[in-house]
Amino acid sequence: MSKLGVNEHHQAQVVNYMRFSRYQRGQRLRAVEMCFEELKSSRLDETTYTIDEVTEMLDGLLSVVRGEVEGELDNTAYTNVLLLRQMFQQAEKWHLKLQADISELENRELIETIADFEEREFAGTTRDTDFNSVLRKMKLAPINESGGAALLHMKIEELEKENLKLSEQRIQLEKQVKSLGGSVAVSAAASSVAGGSNQNDGEVNDLRKKLASLESDLDSTKRSSANSSNSMEKDLVSTKHELLKIKEMLEMAEKELEKKVSQTNPFKNLKQMLVKKNDQLKELRKRLSKYEKVDDAE
């Protein structure tokens, strides 16, 4: 887990967005500086000015700077909306519904944490002045190809554990095969024992059967370890999609039920009663306010 509490891939995306934001801030600051420089070069050509002239110059400068700042604030808001739109599109591809805690956006402690992170991340570097150079540093994955890893993260861990277990079993089987000396050594031992006495024929046959069984188990373990991951991932994806579709159908059914209830006669009558009561309360408040005005006048 990274310093921001997200994985390394997501932290890289955050750093890319910070780099883009630093570029935009730098452009706006340079625009504000140019407003002041233009005022100095075009208007400050005399030694004395009247109050009206100074007020006029400051009002003009205020209007220009206000436009630059307002444009930057609007651009920042629209950029954030576009970024949220990308994340929501990725989530909707997998039938996910994201939520955001807006109150956390005013958490000063978290804001200072992000500011410290940006300062450490870009310490010793200058803001990019070329937008193309900013884009070259941002390597974003296509929207249609992302999202699966996050959804299948827990199941992939289970598959990795199972693959590790299968690998350990394979290693144990290989050690057992080596302890028997391999198929060639076993065959040689079987020939030697067969030439010695008929009493050892049973042991030779047992060794051959055991070797064949171990080799069969080893082959099946290799095949299962190679195929289990893909098959289980496919089953998981289909199951997840089916489950999410069922949830959506359930939500739609609940909404439809609420809509039908709101259209029933008892509900409409109750709503009309509430409207009448509210109108009566408004009328009583108006009358009460009139009496209060009369008392104040007296």
mmCIF file of C-alpha atoms in Angstrom:
data_model
loop_
_atom_site.group_PDB
_atom_site.id
_atom_site.type_symbol
_atom_site.label_atom_id
_atom_site.label_comp_id
_atom_site.label_asym_id
_atom_site.label_seq_id
_atom_site.Cartn_x
_atom_site.Cartn_y
_atom_site.Cartn_z
ATOM 1 C CA MET A 1 0.000 0.000 0.000
ATOM 2 C CA SER A 2 1.371 3.447 -0.968
ATOM 3 C CA LYS A 3 1.628 6.662 1.042
ATOM 4 C CA LEU A 4 -1.850 7.729 -0.118
ATOM 5 C CA GLY A 5 -3.488 4.483 1.011
ATOM 6 C CA VAL A 6 -3.914 3.114 -2.549
ATOM 7 C CA ASN A 7 -1.934 0.600 -4.568
ATOM 8 C CA GLU A 8 1.070 1.580 -6.692
ATOM 9 C CA HIS A 9 -0.896 1.683 -9.952
ATOM 10 C CA HIS A 10 -3.491 4.098 -8.559
ATOM 11 C CA GLN A 11 -0.793 6.244 -6.926
ATOM 12 C CA ALA A 12 0.879 6.554 -10.344
ATOM 13 C CA GLN A 13 -2.437 7.815 -11.761
ATOM 14 C CA VAL A 14 -2.687 10.356 -8.911
ATOM 15 C CA VAL A 15 0.853 11.579 -9.622
ATOM 16 C CA ASN A 16 -0.007 11.982 -13.312
ATOM 17 C CA TYR A 17 -3.071 14.064 -12.444
ATOM 18 C CA MET A 18 -0.989 16.195 -10.055
ATOM 19 C CA ARG A 19 1.507 16.796 -12.825
ATOM 20 C CA PHE A 20 -1.321 17.902 -15.120
ATOM 21 C CA SER A 21 -2.739 20.206 -12.391
ATOM 22 C CA ARG A 22 0.688 21.766 -11.749
ATOM 23 C CA TYR A 23 0.969 22.528 -15.451
ATOM 24 C CA GLN A 24 -2.464 24.193 -15.486
ATOM 25 C CA ARG A 25 -1.671 26.241 -12.357
ATOM 26 C CA GLY A 26 1.589 27.377 -13.869
ATOM 27 C CA GLN A 27 -0.190 28.549 -17.017
ATOM 28 C CA ARG A 28 -2.737 30.566 -15.030
ATOM 29 C CA LEU A 29 -0.075 32.139 -12.804
ATOM 30 C CA ARG A 30 1.878 33.216 -15.870
ATOM 31 C CA ALA A 31 -1.304 34.719 -17.311
ATOM 32 C CA VAL A 32 -1.863 36.741 -14.126
ATOM 33 C CA GLU A 33 1.750 37.926 -14.173
ATOM 34 C CA MET A 34 1.304 39.021 -17.791
ATOM 35 C CA CYS A 35 -1.719 41.109 -16.775
ATOM 36 C CA PHE A 36 0.425 43.082 -14.331
ATOM 37 C CA GLU A 37 3.308 43.375 -16.795
ATOM 38 C CA GLU A 38 0.966 44.684 -19.479
ATOM 39 C CA LEU A 39 -0.424 47.300 -17.075
ATOM 40 C CA LYS A 40 3.104 48.412 -16.160
ATOM 41 C CA SER A 41 4.216 48.725 -19.769
ATOM 42 C CA SER A 42 1.063 50.300 -21.224
ATOM 43 C CA ARG A 43 -0.230 52.602 -18.484
ATOM 44 C CA LEU A 44 2.598 53.454 -16.084
ATOM 45 C CA ASP A 45 4.307 55.957 -18.335
ATOM 46 C CA GLU A 46 3.826 59.091 -16.247
ATOM 47 C CA THR A 47 5.282 60.274 -12.960
ATOM 48 C CA THR A 48 2.031 61.373 -11.285
ATOM 49 C CA TYR A 49 -1.561 60.152 -11.523
ATOM 50 C CA THR A 50 -4.851 61.332 -10.174
ATOM 51 C CA ILE A 51 -7.052 59.255 -7.918
ATOM 52 C CA ASP A 52 -9.497 58.640 -10.758
ATOM 53 C CA GLU A 53 -6.752 57.409 -13.063
ATOM 54 C CA VAL A 54 -5.356 55.021 -10.441
ATOM 55 C CA THR A 55 -8.867 53.751 -9.670
ATOM 56 C CA GLU A 56 -9.521 53.166 -13.364
ATOM 57 C CA MET A 57 -6.273 51.218 -13.795
ATOM 58 C CA LEU A 58 -6.923 49.079 -10.712
ATOM 59 C CA ASP A 59 -10.506 48.363 -11.786
ATOM 60 C CA GLY A 60 -9.311 47.257 -15.208
ATOM 61 C CA LEU A 61 -6.631 45.061 -13.688
ATOM 62 C CA LEU A 62 -9.188 43.602 -11.279
ATOM 63 C CA SER A 63 -11.508 42.713 -14.155
ATOM 64 C CA VAL A 64 -8.750 40.955 -16.101
ATOM 65 C CA VAL A 65 -7.408 39.051 -13.081
ATOM 66 C CA ARG A 66 -10.930 38.080 -12.040
ATOM 67 C CA GLY A 67 -11.513 36.621 -15.506
ATOM 68 C CA GLU A 68 -8.288 34.609 -15.343
ATOM 69 C CA VAL A 69 -9.029 33.245 -11.856
ATOM 70 C CA GLU A 70 -12.628 32.461 -12.695
ATOM 71 C CA GLY A 71 -11.547 30.664 -15.852
ATOM 72 C CA GLU A 72 -9.046 28.581 -13.883
ATOM 73 C CA LEU A 73 -11.647 27.643 -11.247
ATOM 74 C CA ASP A 74 -14.150 26.656 -13.935
ATOM 75 C CA ASN A 75 -11.535 24.658 -15.809
ATOM 76 C CA THR A 76 -10.515 22.836 -12.607
ATOM 77 C CA ALA A 77 -14.128 21.938 -11.829
ATOM 78 C CA TYR A 78 -14.795 20.687 -15.360
ATOM 79 C CA THR A 79 -11.549 18.696 -15.352
ATOM 80 C CA ASN A 80 -12.526 16.997 -12.088
ATOM 81 C CA VAL A 81 -15.913 16.104 -13.567
ATOM 82 C CA LEU A 82 -14.216 14.537 -16.603
ATOM 83 C CA LEU A 83 -11.948 12.525 -14.309
ATOM 84 C CA LEU A 84 -14.956 11.297 -12.296
ATOM 85 C CA ARG A 85 -16.707 10.428 -15.551
ATOM 86 C CA GLN A 86 -13.832 8.164 -16.596
ATOM 87 C CA MET A 87 -13.879 6.323 -13.257
ATOM 88 C CA PHE A 88 -17.660 5.923 -13.345
ATOM 89 C CA GLN A 89 -17.530 4.520 -16.877
ATOM 90 C CA GLN A 90 -14.959 1.954 -15.781
ATOM 91 C CA ALA A 91 -17.098 1.020 -12.757
ATOM 92 C CA GLU A 92 -20.326 0.748 -14.791
ATOM 93 C CA LYS A 93 -18.629 -1.688 -17.147
ATOM 94 C CA TRP A 94 -18.505 -4.106 -14.191
ATOM 95 C CA HIS A 95 -21.936 -3.075 -12.835
ATOM 96 C CA LEU A 96 -20.376 -1.250 -9.866
ATOM 97 C CA LYS A 97 -21.803 1.847 -8.166
ATOM 98 C CA LEU A 98 -19.171 4.179 -6.698
ATOM 99 C CA GLN A 99 -19.835 6.622 -3.871
ATOM 100 C CA ALA A 100 -17.892 9.673 -2.714
ATOM 101 C CA ASP A 101 -17.820 11.374 0.687
ATOM 102 C CA ILE A 102 -18.012 15.063 -0.271
ATOM 103 C CA SER A 103 -17.347 16.149 3.331
ATOM 104 C CA GLU A 104 -13.825 14.685 3.107
ATOM 105 C CA LEU A 105 -12.989 17.297 0.446
ATOM 106 C CA GLU A 106 -12.827 19.929 3.225
ATOM 107 C CA ASN A 107 -10.729 17.838 5.612
ATOM 108 C CA ARG A 108 -7.749 20.115 6.256
ATOM 109 C CA GLU A 109 -5.604 17.280 7.587
ATOM 110 C CA LEU A 110 -6.075 15.223 4.427
ATOM 111 C CA ILE A 111 -5.524 18.289 2.239
ATOM 112 C CA GLU A 112 -2.225 19.006 4.010
ATOM 113 C CA THR A 113 -1.265 15.357 3.565
ATOM 114 C CA ILE A 114 -1.838 15.640 -0.196
ATOM 115 C CA ALA A 115 0.121 18.914 -0.284
ATOM 116 C CA ASP A 116 3.067 17.298 1.528
ATOM 117 C CA PHE A 117 2.920 14.340 -0.842
ATOM 118 C CA GLU A 118 3.011 16.650 -3.872
ATOM 119 C CA GLU A 119 5.917 18.618 -2.416
ATOM 120 C CA ARG A 120 7.924 15.432 -1.807
ATOM 121 C CA GLU A 121 6.965 13.907 -5.152
ATOM 122 C CA PHE A 122 7.973 16.953 -7.219
ATOM 123 C CA ALA A 123 10.807 18.247 -5.024
ATOM 124 C CA GLY A 124 13.670 19.591 -7.116
ATOM 125 C CA THR A 125 11.619 19.634 -10.337
ATOM 126 C CA THR A 126 10.157 22.517 -12.311
ATOM 127 C CA ARG A 127 6.671 22.788 -13.729
ATOM 128 C CA ASP A 128 6.289 21.577 -17.306
ATOM 129 C CA THR A 129 5.682 24.367 -19.795
ATOM 130 C CA ASP A 130 4.867 22.101 -22.728
ATOM 131 C CA PHE A 131 1.518 20.292 -22.644
ATOM 132 C CA ASN A 132 2.810 17.556 -24.954
ATOM 133 C CA SER A 133 5.565 16.733 -22.478
ATOM 134 C CA VAL A 134 2.902 16.360 -19.767
ATOM 135 C CA LEU A 135 0.941 13.948 -21.939
ATOM 136 C CA ARG A 136 4.048 11.883 -22.676
ATOM 137 C CA LYS A 137 4.542 11.291 -18.938
ATOM 138 C CA MET A 138 0.943 10.163 -18.490
ATOM 139 C CA LYS A 139 0.534 6.531 -19.517
ATOM 140 C CA LEU A 140 -3.134 5.830 -18.924
ATOM 141 C CA ALA A 141 -4.624 2.420 -19.662
ATOM 142 C CA PRO A 142 -7.624 2.326 -22.043
ATOM 143 C CA ILE A 143 -10.980 2.453 -20.276
ATOM 144 C CA ASN A 144 -12.314 -0.684 -21.970
ATOM 145 C CA GLU A 145 -9.330 -2.777 -20.864
ATOM 146 C CA SER A 146 -9.240 -1.859 -17.181
ATOM 147 C CA GLY A 147 -11.299 -2.727 -14.129
ATOM 148 C CA GLY A 148 -11.081 -6.532 -14.242
ATOM 149 C CA ALA A 149 -8.076 -6.791 -11.969
ATOM 150 C CA ALA A 150 -9.752 -4.743 -9.237
ATOM 151 C CA LEU A 151 -12.935 -6.787 -9.406
ATOM 152 C CA LEU A 152 -11.159 -10.181 -9.377
ATOM 153 C CA HIS A 153 -8.447 -9.228 -6.917
ATOM 154 C CA MET A 154 -9.572 -11.469 -4.066
ATOM 155 C CA LYS A 155 -10.254 -14.452 -6.325
ATOM 156 C CA ILE A 156 -6.892 -14.078 -8.021
ATOM 157 C CA GLU A 157 -5.207 -14.283 -4.622
ATOM 158 C CA GLU A 158 -7.046 -17.531 -3.973
ATOM 159 C CA LEU A 159 -5.938 -18.860 -7.360
ATOM 160 C CA GLU A 160 -2.358 -17.890 -6.633
ATOM 161 C CA LYS A 161 -2.493 -19.742 -3.318
ATOM 162 C CA GLU A 162 -3.925 -22.806 -5.020
ATOM 163 C CA ASN A 163 -1.269 -22.648 -7.736
ATOM 164 C CA LEU A 164 1.397 -22.413 -5.037
ATOM 165 C CA LYS A 165 -0.064 -25.460 -3.322
ATOM 166 C CA LEU A 166 -0.097 -27.390 -6.604
ATOM 167 C CA SER A 167 3.492 -26.363 -7.278
ATOM 168 C CA GLU A 168 4.537 -27.654 -3.855
ATOM 169 C CA GLN A 169 2.787 -30.960 -4.574
ATOM 170 C CA ARG A 170 4.567 -31.178 -7.922
ATOM 171 C CA ILE A 171 7.935 -30.583 -6.252
ATOM 172 C CA GLN A 172 7.210 -33.303 -3.704
ATOM 173 C CA LEU A 173 6.259 -35.731 -6.462
ATOM 174 C CA GLU A 174 9.451 -34.916 -8.373
ATOM 175 C CA LYS A 175 11.490 -35.553 -5.227
ATOM 176 C CA GLN A 176 9.786 -38.912 -4.783
ATOM 177 C CA VAL A 177 10.556 -39.828 -8.395
ATOM 178 C CA LYS A 178 14.197 -38.829 -7.910
ATOM 179 C CA SER A 179 14.381 -40.853 -4.688
ATOM 180 C CA LEU A 180 13.407 -43.909 -6.708
ATOM 181 C CA GLY A 181 16.303 -43.239 -9.064
ATOM 182 C CA GLY A 182 14.237 -42.464 -12.153
ATOM 183 C CA SER A 183 12.632 -44.895 -14.531
ATOM 184 C CA VAL A 184 15.968 -46.109 -15.938
ATOM 185 C CA ALA A 185 17.419 -46.911 -12.517
ATOM 186 C CA VAL A 186 14.241 -48.656 -11.451
ATOM 187 C CA SER A 187 14.218 -50.756 -14.618
ATOM 188 C CA ALA A 188 17.865 -51.737 -14.041
ATOM 189 C CA ALA A 189 17.129 -52.626 -10.434
ATOM 190 C CA ALA A 190 14.134 -54.645 -11.560
ATOM 191 C CA SER A 191 16.250 -56.612 -14.044
ATOM 192 C CA SER A 192 18.897 -57.310 -11.393
ATOM 193 C CA VAL A 193 16.346 -58.434 -8.856
ATOM 194 C CA ALA A 194 14.519 -60.592 -11.448
ATOM 195 C CA GLY A 195 17.789 -62.415 -12.282
ATOM 196 C CA GLY A 196 18.520 -63.050 -8.583
ATOM 197 C CA SER A 197 15.404 -64.798 -7.339
ATOM 198 C CA ASN A 198 11.689 -65.127 -7.949
ATOM 199 C CA GLN A 199 11.003 -63.924 -4.405
ATOM 200 C CA ASN A 200 11.776 -60.281 -5.380
ATOM 201 C CA ASP A 201 9.470 -60.212 -8.445
ATOM 202 C CA GLY A 202 6.665 -58.780 -6.345
ATOM 203 C CA GLU A 203 8.837 -55.936 -5.099
ATOM 204 C CA VAL A 204 9.886 -55.062 -8.647
ATOM 205 C CA ASN A 205 6.284 -54.976 -9.813
ATOM 206 C CA ASP A 206 5.355 -52.805 -6.854
ATOM 207 C CA LEU A 207 8.163 -50.394 -7.688
ATOM 208 C CA ARG A 208 7.044 -50.195 -11.296
ATOM 209 C CA LYS A 209 3.431 -49.573 -10.314
ATOM 210 C CA LYS A 210 4.458 -46.936 -7.792
ATOM 211 C CA LEU A 211 6.644 -45.193 -10.364
ATOM 212 C CA ALA A 212 3.863 -45.217 -12.948
ATOM 213 C CA SER A 213 1.411 -43.856 -10.385
ATOM 214 C CA LEU A 214 3.788 -41.066 -9.381
ATOM 215 C CA GLU A 215 4.434 -40.097 -12.996
ATOM 216 C CA SER A 216 0.679 -40.036 -13.681
ATOM 217 C CA ASP A 217 0.056 -37.863 -10.609
ATOM 218 C CA LEU A 218 2.837 -35.522 -11.685
ATOM 219 C CA ASP A 219 1.380 -35.103 -15.181
ATOM 220 C CA SER A 220 -2.135 -34.524 -13.846
ATOM 221 C CA THR A 221 -0.820 -31.967 -11.341
ATOM 222 C CA LYS A 222 0.974 -30.046 -14.093
ATOM 223 C CA ARG A 223 -2.143 -30.029 -16.268
ATOM 224 C CA SER A 224 -4.420 -28.946 -13.430
ATOM 225 C CA SER A 225 -2.056 -26.154 -12.364
ATOM 226 C CA ALA A 226 -1.956 -24.894 -15.946
ATOM 227 C CA ASN A 227 -5.719 -24.986 -16.540
ATOM 228 C CA SER A 228 -7.238 -24.226 -13.128
ATOM 229 C CA SER A 229 -6.466 -20.502 -13.141
ATOM 230 C CA ASN A 230 -8.091 -19.751 -16.513
ATOM 231 C CA SER A 231 -11.174 -21.871 -15.908
ATOM 232 C CA MET A 232 -11.794 -20.477 -12.430
ATOM 233 C CA GLU A 233 -11.362 -16.878 -13.620
ATOM 234 C CA LYS A 234 -13.900 -17.433 -16.410
ATOM 235 C CA ASP A 235 -16.368 -18.987 -13.984
ATOM 236 C CA LEU A 236 -15.858 -16.129 -11.547
ATOM 237 C CA VAL A 237 -16.433 -13.425 -14.176
ATOM 238 C CA SER A 238 -19.641 -15.051 -15.426
ATOM 239 C CA THR A 239 -20.888 -15.543 -11.860
ATOM 240 C CA LYS A 240 -20.120 -11.929 -10.896
ATOM 241 C CA HIS A 241 -21.912 -10.593 -13.950
ATOM 242 C CA GLU A 242 -24.940 -12.754 -13.263
ATOM 243 C CA LEU A 243 -25.051 -11.679 -9.618
ATOM 244 C CA LEU A 244 -24.799 -7.992 -10.474
ATOM 245 C CA LYS A 245 -27.528 -8.326 -13.093
ATOM 246 C CA ILE A 246 -29.794 -9.942 -10.496
ATOM 247 C CA LYS A 247 -29.087 -7.084 -8.080
ATOM 248 C CA GLU A 248 -29.978 -4.526 -10.738
ATOM 249 C CA MET A 249 -33.221 -6.382 -11.510
ATOM 250 C CA LEU A 250 -34.038 -6.413 -7.785
ATOM 251 C CA GLU A 251 -33.449 -2.677 -7.465
ATOM 252 C CA MET A 252 -35.617 -2.027 -10.509
ATOM 253 C CA ALA A 253 -38.376 -4.184 -9.024
ATOM 254 C CA GLU A 254 -38.199 -2.275 -5.730
ATOM 255 C CA LYS A 255 -38.420 1.055 -7.524
ATOM 256 C CA GLU A 256 -41.373 -0.185 -9.578
ATOM 257 C CA LEU A 257 -43.116 -1.331 -6.386
ATOM 258 C CA GLU A 258 -42.577 2.099 -4.772
ATOM 259 C CA LYS A 259 -43.984 3.729 -7.895
ATOM 260 C CA LYS A 260 -47.107 1.529 -7.804
ATOM 261 C CA VAL A 261 -47.630 2.277 -4.095
ATOM 262 C CA SER A 262 -47.416 6.011 -4.756
ATOM 263 C CA GLN A 263 -50.153 5.672 -7.390
ATOM 264 C CA THR A 264 -52.682 3.884 -5.145
ATOM 265 C CA ASN A 265 -55.797 5.740 -3.916
ATOM 266 C CA PRO A 266 -54.924 5.584 -0.167
ATOM 267 C CA PHE A 267 -51.516 7.092 -0.864
ATOM 268 C CA LYS A 268 -53.043 9.824 -3.031
ATOM 269 C CA ASN A 269 -55.656 10.599 -0.376
ATOM 270 C CA LEU A 270 -52.995 10.799 2.308
ATOM 271 C CA LYS A 271 -50.946 13.111 0.119
ATOM 272 C CA GLN A 272 -53.965 15.372 -0.475
ATOM 273 C CA MET A 273 -54.623 15.489 3.285
ATOM 274 C CA LEU A 274 -51.028 16.532 3.917
ATOM 275 C CA VAL A 275 -51.295 19.259 1.283
ATOM 276 C CA LYS A 276 -54.502 20.579 2.870
ATOM 277 C CA LYS A 277 -52.903 20.538 6.329
ATOM 278 C CA ASN A 278 -49.910 22.454 5.015
ATOM 279 C CA ASP A 279 -52.194 25.039 3.424
ATOM 280 C CA GLN A 280 -54.079 25.425 6.698
ATOM 281 C CA LEU A 281 -50.826 25.899 8.608
ATOM 282 C CA LYS A 282 -49.735 28.561 6.131
ATOM 283 C CA GLU A 283 -53.059 30.377 6.542
ATOM 284 C CA LEU A 284 -52.824 30.252 10.351
ATOM 285 C CA ARG A 285 -49.259 31.587 10.217
ATOM 286 C CA LYS A 286 -50.416 34.498 8.045
ATOM 287 C CA ARG A 287 -53.183 35.339 10.517
ATOM 288 C CA LEU A 288 -50.811 35.070 13.460
ATOM 289 C CA SER A 289 -48.315 37.374 11.760
ATOM 290 C CA LYS A 290 -51.074 39.967 11.260
ATOM 291 C CA TYR A 291 -51.974 39.890 14.980
ATOM 292 C CA GLU A 292 -48.288 40.232 15.911
ATOM 293 C CA LYS A 293 -47.957 43.293 13.664
ATOM 294 C CA VAL A 294 -51.015 44.890 15.341
ATOM 295 C CA ASP A 295 -49.555 44.268 18.811
ATOM 296 C CA ASP A 296 -46.233 45.815 17.772
ATOM 297 C CA ALA A 297 -48.017 48.875 16.412
ATOM 298 C CA GLU A 298 -49.900 49.384 19.671
#
